[in-house]
Amino acid sequence: MTSLAFFVLLLACVVGYWINRRGAQAIRADGQRLHSLASYHGLFSALMILVPVLTLILLWLVLQGPVIDRLTMAALPEGALDGLDSGGLQLVLAEIKSISRGQIFGTPEDWKIAAAEHHVALKARSSALMLGAVIALAAAIMLFARSRVGAEFRARQGVERIVSGLMIFCSTVAIFTTVGIVAALVFETGKFLSLVPLREFLFGLNWEPQIPIREDQIAASGAFGWVPVMLGTLVITVVALTFAVPVGLLSAIYLNEFAPQRLRSVAKPILEILAGVPTVVYGFFAILVVAPAIRSLGTSLGIDVSPNTALAAGSVMGVMLIPFISSFADDALSAVPRALRDGALALGATRAETMLNVLFPAALPGIVGGILLAVSRAIGETMIVVMAAGLIAKLTVNPLDSVTTVTVQIVTLLIGDTSFDNPKTLAAFALGMMLFLVTLVINIFALRIVRKYREAYD
Amino acid sequence: MNDMTKFDRFVGLNETKISAQGVNVFYGDTHAVKDVSVEIAERAVTAFIGPSGCGKSTFLRCLNRMNDTIDGARVEGQIHLDGEDIYDPKVDPVQLRAKVGMVFQKPNPFPKSIYDNVAYGPRIHGLARNKADLDEIVEKSLRRAAIWDEVKDRLDAPGTGLSGGQQQRLCIARAVATEPEVLLMDEPCSALDPIATAQVEELIDELKRNVSVVIVTHSMQQAARVSQKTAFFHLGTLVEYGDTGQIFTNPKDPRTEAYITGRIG
Ligand SMILES: Nc1ncnc2c1ncn2[C@@H]1O[C@H](COP(=O)(O)OP(=O)(O)OP(=O)(O)O)[C@@H](O)[C@H]1O
Ligand SMILES: [Mg+2]
């Protein structure tokens, strides 16, 4: 039935298009000048039908479920639902629905079978009604659109208005999704802050979210200061950038200015492969190769190294960021006009001087923008640190110690037994909110720099 | 045309600064410059004229090896500067370019301050002993390029913020500041108004006292006004090369005559 409705819609659009176009062509055949091309008259009709009828079908499909459920429950015999709470009511409804689909377990009461039959009948009636409504609406619009056809009618502007409306709708979908995500975060964070004071969260130096989640559990009372967790994120980010920025920049400079064409054509794709490695795989690399190597190097030097170190997670994350920074820097360097390079070379500058004094400064805003984007990636990176960094929040900046990060804590807080009304779970949202804010600020910063860089040569 | 005859007297006195023998340039499969041989005189102005796309800029770039920086460009033949082969593997193109300066067809100031633009060459070549020295070089160069009065109050402003004609004169100042022995100028006046053009021509005239200037121009009048020698290029070949007076009054090749009288181009 639903597919029939869609078919009717399609048919109506095609017929509407055809009728209007014929109408317009007939006017032109009479020797009048049309304001819009005949095909615009056709399109006008098709779009006029498409948008409202499609909306009708979709709304109907969304709303018919709840409405039919209500009607089914309302038609149940007196007393059948006595003494049931909302969970019980849902169970009854689910049973009726499964009976109506022919899935019968045990021997249901007669009134349930009757209700199931009623449910089926309601559904059939709803489908038929929908089809009727679709046909009626499509026909009405088609007639209306046909009546508009005339030499003076501005069908092209009409079509353009509808199309631009559709485009506005599509672009607002993305905005509304973002707003929805932020709203959810803000809402849950608000709940968290009603349980844990903001001051304690922002300035507390202890992060021990191990609190009882059921009355009968025994655990400490918990502490929710985000400082050590954020510090862990910062330590790992700094370690990652210490590896990624010099290596990424120098490789970009080399590839862009000094590498022979042949090497460049091999090295660039390899760097891009590096960018395509899933972060889980980097995580393996960190725990299986890098962490043990750092540990054994540390013991041979007589330094105490914990099994999970910020250094291991950070350096592997740095490797992940190398292609990111390198390709950003490469793009920025390539965007510097050739004429500038020639100008410096013609003054007798060496290639190194040209790079250092002219190309690099000219590309710097773009490069900085790329680095800031890499920072926000490092802060948000989850998989590598879940696998290779620790779980215990320590207030330390020692990269040989184990630290935990905001993302790791969010993951650990939300896996396993959770209920969404205790501070432990809600803390994840508060952390997510802070992460969101920090990366937002960095991204705004990065975008502004990138924009400034765009203006440099225009 | 009167000026021209005035300069003619000097031509015979000058020795050869650059001598090119059988130069061919290829961009991939395109044969852009075909078997060009030219002797460029010391302390004189040589003009390259010819229709668009005939290889003037390409040949000019051979003289300071700027074609090296273009992927796929290949230069054949011999070019000697003061008797030394500039394409010899022993020659460092960086030192060559310090001696052979260049002003490009399109102005290309660095995105730095006006001061730093001009000071760049002297800085990398260590021409100034101290800040006062450098200041003096910058001022002198800007004056010679006839732009000092326009920018003296905003030497810290970015060079890219100037108008097109001002940028071109800034680039001329930048090239002059390194005190080159040869200055290659690729249509230096194409973005300039008549007043600035006259000033640049005055500069060229003055430079001629100790520098060899090679200028590419689309203006016959300019070539006639400033140069002592003129080379006419057509479709990648050097059609005719001789004293400016002779080229403009008594061309030997019918193509040269057709071009300077405006029939081809
Ligand atoms: N970088 C390049 N790559 C490939 N071909 C080029 C390149 N530069 C120039 N050419 C070709 O070489 C020929 C000569 O170009 P060139 O720039 O020397 O001409 P021109 O005489 O300076 O012209 P104009 O007066 O318009 O500046 C042209 O056919 C051009 O298409
Ligand atoms: Mg040119």
CSV table of N, CA, C and O in Angstrom, one decimal, chain A residues 314-398:
chain,number,residue,atom,x,y,z
A,314,GLY,N,51.2,8.9,22.9
A,314,GLY,CA,51.4,10.2,22.2
A,314,GLY,C,52.2,10.0,21.0
A,314,GLY,O,51.9,10.6,20.0
A,315,SER,N,53.3,9.2,21.1
A,315,SER,CA,54.2,9.1,19.9
A,315,SER,C,53.4,8.4,18.7
A,315,SER,O,53.6,8.8,17.6
A,316,VAL,N,52.7,7.4,19.1
A,316,VAL,CA,51.9,6.7,18.0
A,316,VAL,C,50.9,7.7,17.4
A,316,VAL,O,50.6,7.7,16.2
A,317,MET,N,50.2,8.4,18.3
A,317,MET,CA,49.3,9.4,17.8
A,317,MET,C,50.0,10.4,16.9
A,317,MET,O,49.5,10.9,15.9
A,318,GLY,N,51.2,10.8,17.3
A,318,GLY,CA,52.0,11.7,16.5
A,318,GLY,C,52.2,11.1,15.1
A,318,GLY,O,52.1,11.8,14.1
A,319,VAL,N,52.5,9.8,15.0
A,319,VAL,CA,52.7,9.1,13.7
A,319,VAL,C,51.4,9.3,12.9
A,319,VAL,O,51.4,9.6,11.7
A,320,MET,N,50.3,9.1,13.6
A,320,MET,CA,49.0,9.2,12.9
A,320,MET,C,48.8,10.6,12.3
A,320,MET,O,48.2,10.8,11.3
A,321,LEU,N,49.3,11.6,13.1
A,321,LEU,CA,49.1,13.0,12.6
A,321,LEU,C,50.1,13.5,11.6
A,321,LEU,O,49.8,14.5,10.9
A,322,ILE,N,51.2,12.8,11.4
A,322,ILE,CA,52.2,13.2,10.4
A,322,ILE,C,51.6,13.5,9.0
A,322,ILE,O,51.8,14.6,8.5
A,323,PRO,N,50.9,12.5,8.5
A,323,PRO,CA,50.3,12.8,7.1
A,323,PRO,C,49.4,14.0,7.1
A,323,PRO,O,49.3,14.7,6.1
A,324,PHE,N,48.6,14.1,8.2
A,324,PHE,CA,47.7,15.2,8.3
A,324,PHE,C,48.4,16.6,8.2
A,324,PHE,O,48.1,17.4,7.3
A,325,ILE,N,49.4,16.7,9.0
A,325,ILE,CA,50.2,18.0,9.0
A,325,ILE,C,50.9,18.2,7.7
A,325,ILE,O,51.0,19.2,7.1
A,326,SER,N,51.5,17.1,7.3
A,326,SER,CA,52.4,17.2,6.1
A,326,SER,C,51.5,17.5,4.9
A,326,SER,O,51.9,18.4,4.1
A,327,SER,N,50.3,16.9,4.8
A,327,SER,CA,49.6,17.3,3.5
A,327,SER,C,49.0,18.7,3.6
A,327,SER,O,48.9,19.4,2.6
A,328,PHE,N,48.7,19.1,4.8
A,328,PHE,CA,48.2,20.5,5.0
A,328,PHE,C,49.3,21.5,4.7
A,328,PHE,O,49.1,22.5,3.9
A,329,ALA,N,50.5,21.2,5.2
A,329,ALA,CA,51.7,22.1,4.9
A,329,ALA,C,52.0,22.1,3.4
A,329,ALA,O,52.3,23.1,2.8
A,330,ASP,N,51.9,20.9,2.8
A,330,ASP,CA,52.3,20.8,1.4
A,330,ASP,C,51.3,21.6,0.6
A,330,ASP,O,51.7,22.4,-0.3
A,331,ASP,N,50.0,21.5,0.9
A,331,ASP,CA,49.0,22.3,0.2
A,331,ASP,C,49.3,23.8,0.4
A,331,ASP,O,49.3,24.6,-0.6
A,332,ALA,N,49.6,24.2,1.6
A,332,ALA,CA,49.9,25.6,1.9
A,332,ALA,C,51.1,26.1,1.1
A,332,ALA,O,51.1,27.2,0.5
A,333,LEU,N,52.1,25.3,1.0
A,333,LEU,CA,53.3,25.7,0.3
A,333,LEU,C,53.1,25.7,-1.2
A,333,LEU,O,53.5,26.6,-1.9
A,334,SER,N,52.3,24.7,-1.7
A,334,SER,CA,52.0,24.7,-3.1
A,334,SER,C,51.1,25.9,-3.5
A,334,SER,O,51.1,26.3,-4.6
A,335,ALA,N,50.4,26.4,-2.5
A,335,ALA,CA,49.5,27.6,-2.8
A,335,ALA,C,50.3,28.9,-3.0
A,335,ALA,O,49.7,29.9,-3.4
A,336,VAL,N,51.5,28.9,-2.5
A,336,VAL,CA,52.3,30.1,-2.6
A,336,VAL,C,52.6,30.3,-4.1
A,336,VAL,O,53.1,29.4,-4.8
A,337,PRO,N,52.3,31.5,-4.7
A,337,PRO,CA,52.5,31.6,-6.1
A,337,PRO,C,53.9,31.3,-6.6
A,337,PRO,O,54.8,31.7,-5.9
A,338,ARG,N,54.0,30.7,-7.7
A,338,ARG,CA,55.3,30.4,-8.3
A,338,ARG,C,56.2,31.6,-8.5
A,338,ARG,O,57.4,31.6,-8.3
A,339,ALA,N,55.5,32.7,-8.8
A,339,ALA,CA,56.2,33.9,-9.1
A,339,ALA,C,57.0,34.4,-7.9
A,339,ALA,O,58.1,35.0,-8.0
A,340,LEU,N,56.5,34.1,-6.7
A,340,LEU,CA,57.3,34.5,-5.5
A,340,LEU,C,58.6,33.8,-5.4
A,340,LEU,O,59.6,34.3,-5.1
A,341,ARG,N,58.5,32.5,-5.6
A,341,ARG,CA,59.7,31.6,-5.6
A,341,ARG,C,60.7,32.1,-6.6
A,341,ARG,O,61.8,32.3,-6.3
A,342,ASP,N,60.2,32.4,-7.9
A,342,ASP,CA,61.0,32.8,-8.9
A,342,ASP,C,61.7,34.1,-8.5
A,342,ASP,O,62.9,34.4,-8.8
A,343,GLY,N,60.9,35.0,-7.9
A,343,GLY,CA,61.4,36.3,-7.5
A,343,GLY,C,62.6,36.2,-6.6
A,343,GLY,O,63.6,36.8,-6.7
A,344,ALA,N,62.5,35.3,-5.6
A,344,ALA,CA,63.6,35.1,-4.6
A,344,ALA,C,64.8,34.4,-5.3
A,344,ALA,O,65.9,34.9,-5.1
A,345,LEU,N,64.5,33.4,-6.1
A,345,LEU,CA,65.6,32.7,-6.8
A,345,LEU,C,66.3,33.7,-7.7
A,345,LEU,O,67.6,33.7,-7.8
A,346,ALA,N,65.6,34.6,-8.4
A,346,ALA,CA,66.2,35.5,-9.3
A,346,ALA,C,67.1,36.5,-8.6
A,346,ALA,O,67.9,37.1,-9.2
A,347,LEU,N,66.8,36.7,-7.3
A,347,LEU,CA,67.7,37.6,-6.6
A,347,LEU,C,69.0,37.0,-6.1
A,347,LEU,O,69.8,37.6,-5.4
A,348,GLY,N,69.1,35.7,-6.5
A,348,GLY,CA,70.3,35.0,-6.0
A,348,GLY,C,70.1,34.3,-4.7
A,348,GLY,O,71.1,34.0,-4.0
A,349,ALA,N,68.9,34.0,-4.3
A,349,ALA,CA,68.7,33.3,-3.0
A,349,ALA,C,68.9,31.8,-3.3
A,349,ALA,O,68.5,31.3,-4.4
A,350,THR,N,69.4,31.1,-2.4
A,350,THR,CA,69.5,29.6,-2.6
A,350,THR,C,68.1,29.1,-2.3
A,350,THR,O,67.2,29.7,-1.9
A,351,ARG,N,67.9,27.8,-2.7
A,351,ARG,CA,66.6,27.2,-2.5
A,351,ARG,C,66.2,27.2,-1.0
A,351,ARG,O,65.1,27.3,-0.6
A,352,ALA,N,67.2,26.9,-0.1
A,352,ALA,CA,66.9,26.9,1.3
A,352,ALA,C,66.5,28.3,1.8
A,352,ALA,O,65.6,28.4,2.5
A,353,GLU,N,67.2,29.3,1.3
A,353,GLU,CA,66.9,30.7,1.7
A,353,GLU,C,65.5,31.0,1.2
A,353,GLU,O,64.7,31.6,1.9
A,354,THR,N,65.2,30.6,-0.1
A,354,THR,CA,63.9,30.9,-0.6
A,354,THR,C,62.8,30.3,0.3
A,354,THR,O,61.8,30.9,0.6
A,355,MET,N,63.0,29.0,0.6
A,355,MET,CA,62.1,28.3,1.5
A,355,MET,C,61.9,29.0,2.8
A,355,MET,O,60.8,29.3,3.2
A,356,LEU,N,63.0,29.3,3.4
A,356,LEU,CA,63.0,29.8,4.8
A,356,LEU,C,62.4,31.2,4.8
A,356,LEU,O,61.6,31.6,5.7
A,357,ASN,N,62.9,32.1,3.9
A,357,ASN,CA,62.5,33.5,4.0
A,357,ASN,C,61.2,33.9,3.3
A,357,ASN,O,60.6,34.9,3.6
A,358,VAL,N,60.9,33.1,2.2
A,358,VAL,CA,59.8,33.6,1.4
A,358,VAL,C,58.6,32.6,1.4
A,358,VAL,O,57.5,32.9,1.8
A,359,LEU,N,58.9,31.3,1.1
A,359,LEU,CA,57.8,30.4,0.9
A,359,LEU,C,57.2,30.1,2.3
A,359,LEU,O,56.0,30.1,2.5
A,360,PHE,N,58.0,29.7,3.3
A,360,PHE,CA,57.5,29.3,4.6
A,360,PHE,C,56.7,30.4,5.2
A,360,PHE,O,55.6,30.2,5.7
A,361,PRO,N,57.2,31.6,5.3
A,361,PRO,CA,56.4,32.7,5.9
A,361,PRO,C,55.1,32.9,5.2
A,361,PRO,O,54.1,33.1,5.8
A,362,ALA,N,55.2,32.8,3.9
A,362,ALA,CA,54.0,33.1,3.1
A,362,ALA,C,53.0,32.0,3.4
A,362,ALA,O,51.8,32.2,3.4
A,363,ALA,N,53.4,30.8,3.6
A,363,ALA,CA,52.5,29.6,3.8
A,363,ALA,C,52.2,29.5,5.3
A,363,ALA,O,51.3,28.7,5.6
A,364,LEU,N,52.8,30.2,6.2
A,364,LEU,CA,52.7,30.0,7.6
A,364,LEU,C,51.3,30.0,8.1
A,364,LEU,O,50.9,29.1,8.9
A,365,PRO,N,50.4,31.0,7.7
A,365,PRO,CA,49.1,30.9,8.2
A,365,PRO,C,48.4,29.6,7.9
A,365,PRO,O,47.7,29.0,8.8
A,366,GLY,N,48.5,29.1,6.7
A,366,GLY,CA,47.9,27.8,6.3
A,366,GLY,C,48.5,26.7,7.2
A,366,GLY,O,47.8,25.8,7.6
A,367,ILE,N,49.8,26.7,7.4
A,367,ILE,CA,50.4,25.7,8.1
A,367,ILE,C,49.9,25.7,9.6
A,367,ILE,O,49.6,24.7,10.2
A,368,VAL,N,49.8,26.9,10.2
A,368,VAL,CA,49.4,27.0,11.6
A,368,VAL,C,47.9,26.5,11.6
A,368,VAL,O,47.6,25.8,12.6
A,369,GLY,N,47.1,26.9,10.7
A,369,GLY,CA,45.7,26.4,10.6
A,369,GLY,C,45.7,24.9,10.7
A,369,GLY,O,45.0,24.2,11.4
A,370,GLY,N,46.6,24.2,9.8
A,370,GLY,CA,46.7,22.8,9.8
A,370,GLY,C,47.1,22.2,11.1
A,370,GLY,O,46.5,21.2,11.6
A,371,ILE,N,48.0,22.8,11.8
A,371,ILE,CA,48.5,22.3,13.1
A,371,ILE,C,47.4,22.4,14.1
A,371,ILE,O,47.2,21.5,14.9
A,372,LEU,N,46.6,23.5,14.1
A,372,LEU,CA,45.6,23.6,15.1
A,372,LEU,C,44.5,22.6,14.8
A,372,LEU,O,43.9,22.0,15.8
A,373,LEU,N,44.2,22.3,13.5
A,373,LEU,CA,43.3,21.2,13.3
A,373,LEU,C,43.8,19.9,13.8
A,373,LEU,O,43.1,19.1,14.3
A,374,ALA,N,45.1,19.7,13.6
A,374,ALA,CA,45.7,18.5,14.1
A,374,ALA,C,45.6,18.4,15.7
A,374,ALA,O,45.4,17.3,16.2
A,375,VAL,N,45.7,19.6,16.3
A,375,VAL,CA,45.6,19.6,17.8
A,375,VAL,C,44.2,19.1,18.1
A,375,VAL,O,44.0,18.3,19.0
A,376,SER,N,43.2,19.6,17.4
A,376,SER,CA,41.8,19.2,17.8
A,376,SER,C,41.6,17.8,17.5
A,376,SER,O,40.8,17.1,18.2
A,377,ARG,N,42.2,17.3,16.5
A,377,ARG,CA,42.1,15.8,16.3
A,377,ARG,C,42.8,15.0,17.4
A,377,ARG,O,42.3,14.0,17.8
A,378,ALA,N,44.0,15.5,17.8
A,378,ALA,CA,44.7,14.8,18.9
A,378,ALA,C,43.8,14.8,20.1
A,378,ALA,O,43.7,13.7,20.8
A,379,ILE,N,43.2,15.9,20.4
A,379,ILE,CA,42.4,16.0,21.7
A,379,ILE,C,41.2,15.0,21.6
A,379,ILE,O,40.8,14.4,22.5
A,380,GLY,N,40.6,14.9,20.4
A,380,GLY,CA,39.4,14.1,20.3
A,380,GLY,C,39.7,12.6,20.0
A,380,GLY,O,38.8,11.8,20.0
A,381,GLU,N,41.0,12.3,19.7
A,381,GLU,CA,41.3,10.9,19.3
A,381,GLU,C,41.0,10.0,20.5
A,381,GLU,O,41.3,10.3,21.6
A,382,THR,N,40.4,8.9,20.2
A,382,THR,CA,39.9,8.0,21.2
A,382,THR,C,40.6,6.6,21.2
A,382,THR,O,41.1,6.2,22.2
A,383,MET,N,40.6,6.0,20.1
A,383,MET,CA,41.0,4.6,20.0
A,383,MET,C,42.4,4.3,20.5
A,383,MET,O,42.6,3.4,21.3
A,384,ILE,N,43.3,5.1,20.0
A,384,ILE,CA,44.7,4.9,20.4
A,384,ILE,C,44.9,5.0,21.9
A,384,ILE,O,45.5,4.1,22.5
A,385,VAL,N,44.3,6.0,22.5
A,385,VAL,CA,44.5,6.2,23.9
A,385,VAL,C,43.7,5.2,24.7
A,385,VAL,O,44.2,4.7,25.8
A,386,VAL,N,42.6,4.8,24.3
A,386,VAL,CA,41.8,3.7,25.0
A,386,VAL,C,42.7,2.5,25.1
A,386,VAL,O,42.8,1.8,26.1
A,387,MET,N,43.4,2.2,24.0
A,387,MET,CA,44.2,1.0,24.0
A,387,MET,C,45.6,1.2,24.7
A,387,MET,O,46.0,0.3,25.3
A,388,ALA,N,46.2,2.3,24.5
A,388,ALA,CA,47.6,2.5,24.9
A,388,ALA,C,47.8,3.4,26.1
A,388,ALA,O,48.8,3.3,26.8
A,389,ALA,N,46.9,4.2,26.5
A,389,ALA,CA,47.1,5.1,27.7
A,389,ALA,C,46.4,4.4,28.8
A,389,ALA,O,45.8,3.4,28.7
A,390,GLY,N,46.6,4.9,30.0
A,390,GLY,CA,46.1,4.3,31.2
A,390,GLY,C,44.7,4.6,31.5
A,390,GLY,O,44.0,5.2,30.7
A,391,LEU,N,44.2,4.1,32.7
A,391,LEU,CA,42.8,4.4,33.1
A,391,LEU,C,42.8,5.3,34.3
A,391,LEU,O,41.7,5.9,34.6
A,392,ILE,N,43.9,5.3,35.1
A,392,ILE,CA,43.8,6.0,36.3
A,392,ILE,C,44.3,7.5,36.1
A,392,ILE,O,45.3,7.7,35.4
A,393,ALA,N,43.5,8.4,36.5
A,393,ALA,CA,43.8,9.8,36.3
A,393,ALA,C,44.8,10.2,37.4
A,393,ALA,O,44.6,10.1,38.6
A,394,LYS,N,46.0,10.6,36.9
A,394,LYS,CA,47.0,11.1,37.8
A,394,LYS,C,47.4,12.5,37.4
A,394,LYS,O,47.4,12.9,36.2
A,395,LEU,N,47.6,13.3,38.4
A,395,LEU,CA,48.0,14.7,38.2
A,395,LEU,C,49.5,14.7,37.9
A,395,LEU,O,50.3,15.0,38.8
A,396,THR,N,49.9,14.5,36.6
A,396,THR,CA,51.3,14.4,36.3
A,396,THR,C,51.5,14.9,34.9
A,396,THR,O,50.6,14.9,34.0
A,397,VAL,N,52.7,15.5,34.7
A,397,VAL,CA,53.1,15.9,33.3
A,397,VAL,C,54.2,15.0,32.8
A,397,VAL,O,54.9,15.3,31.8
A,398,ASN,N,54.6,13.9,33.6
A,398,ASN,CA,55.7,13.1,33.2
A,398,ASN,C,55.2,12.1,32.1
A,398,ASN,O,54.3,11.3,32.3
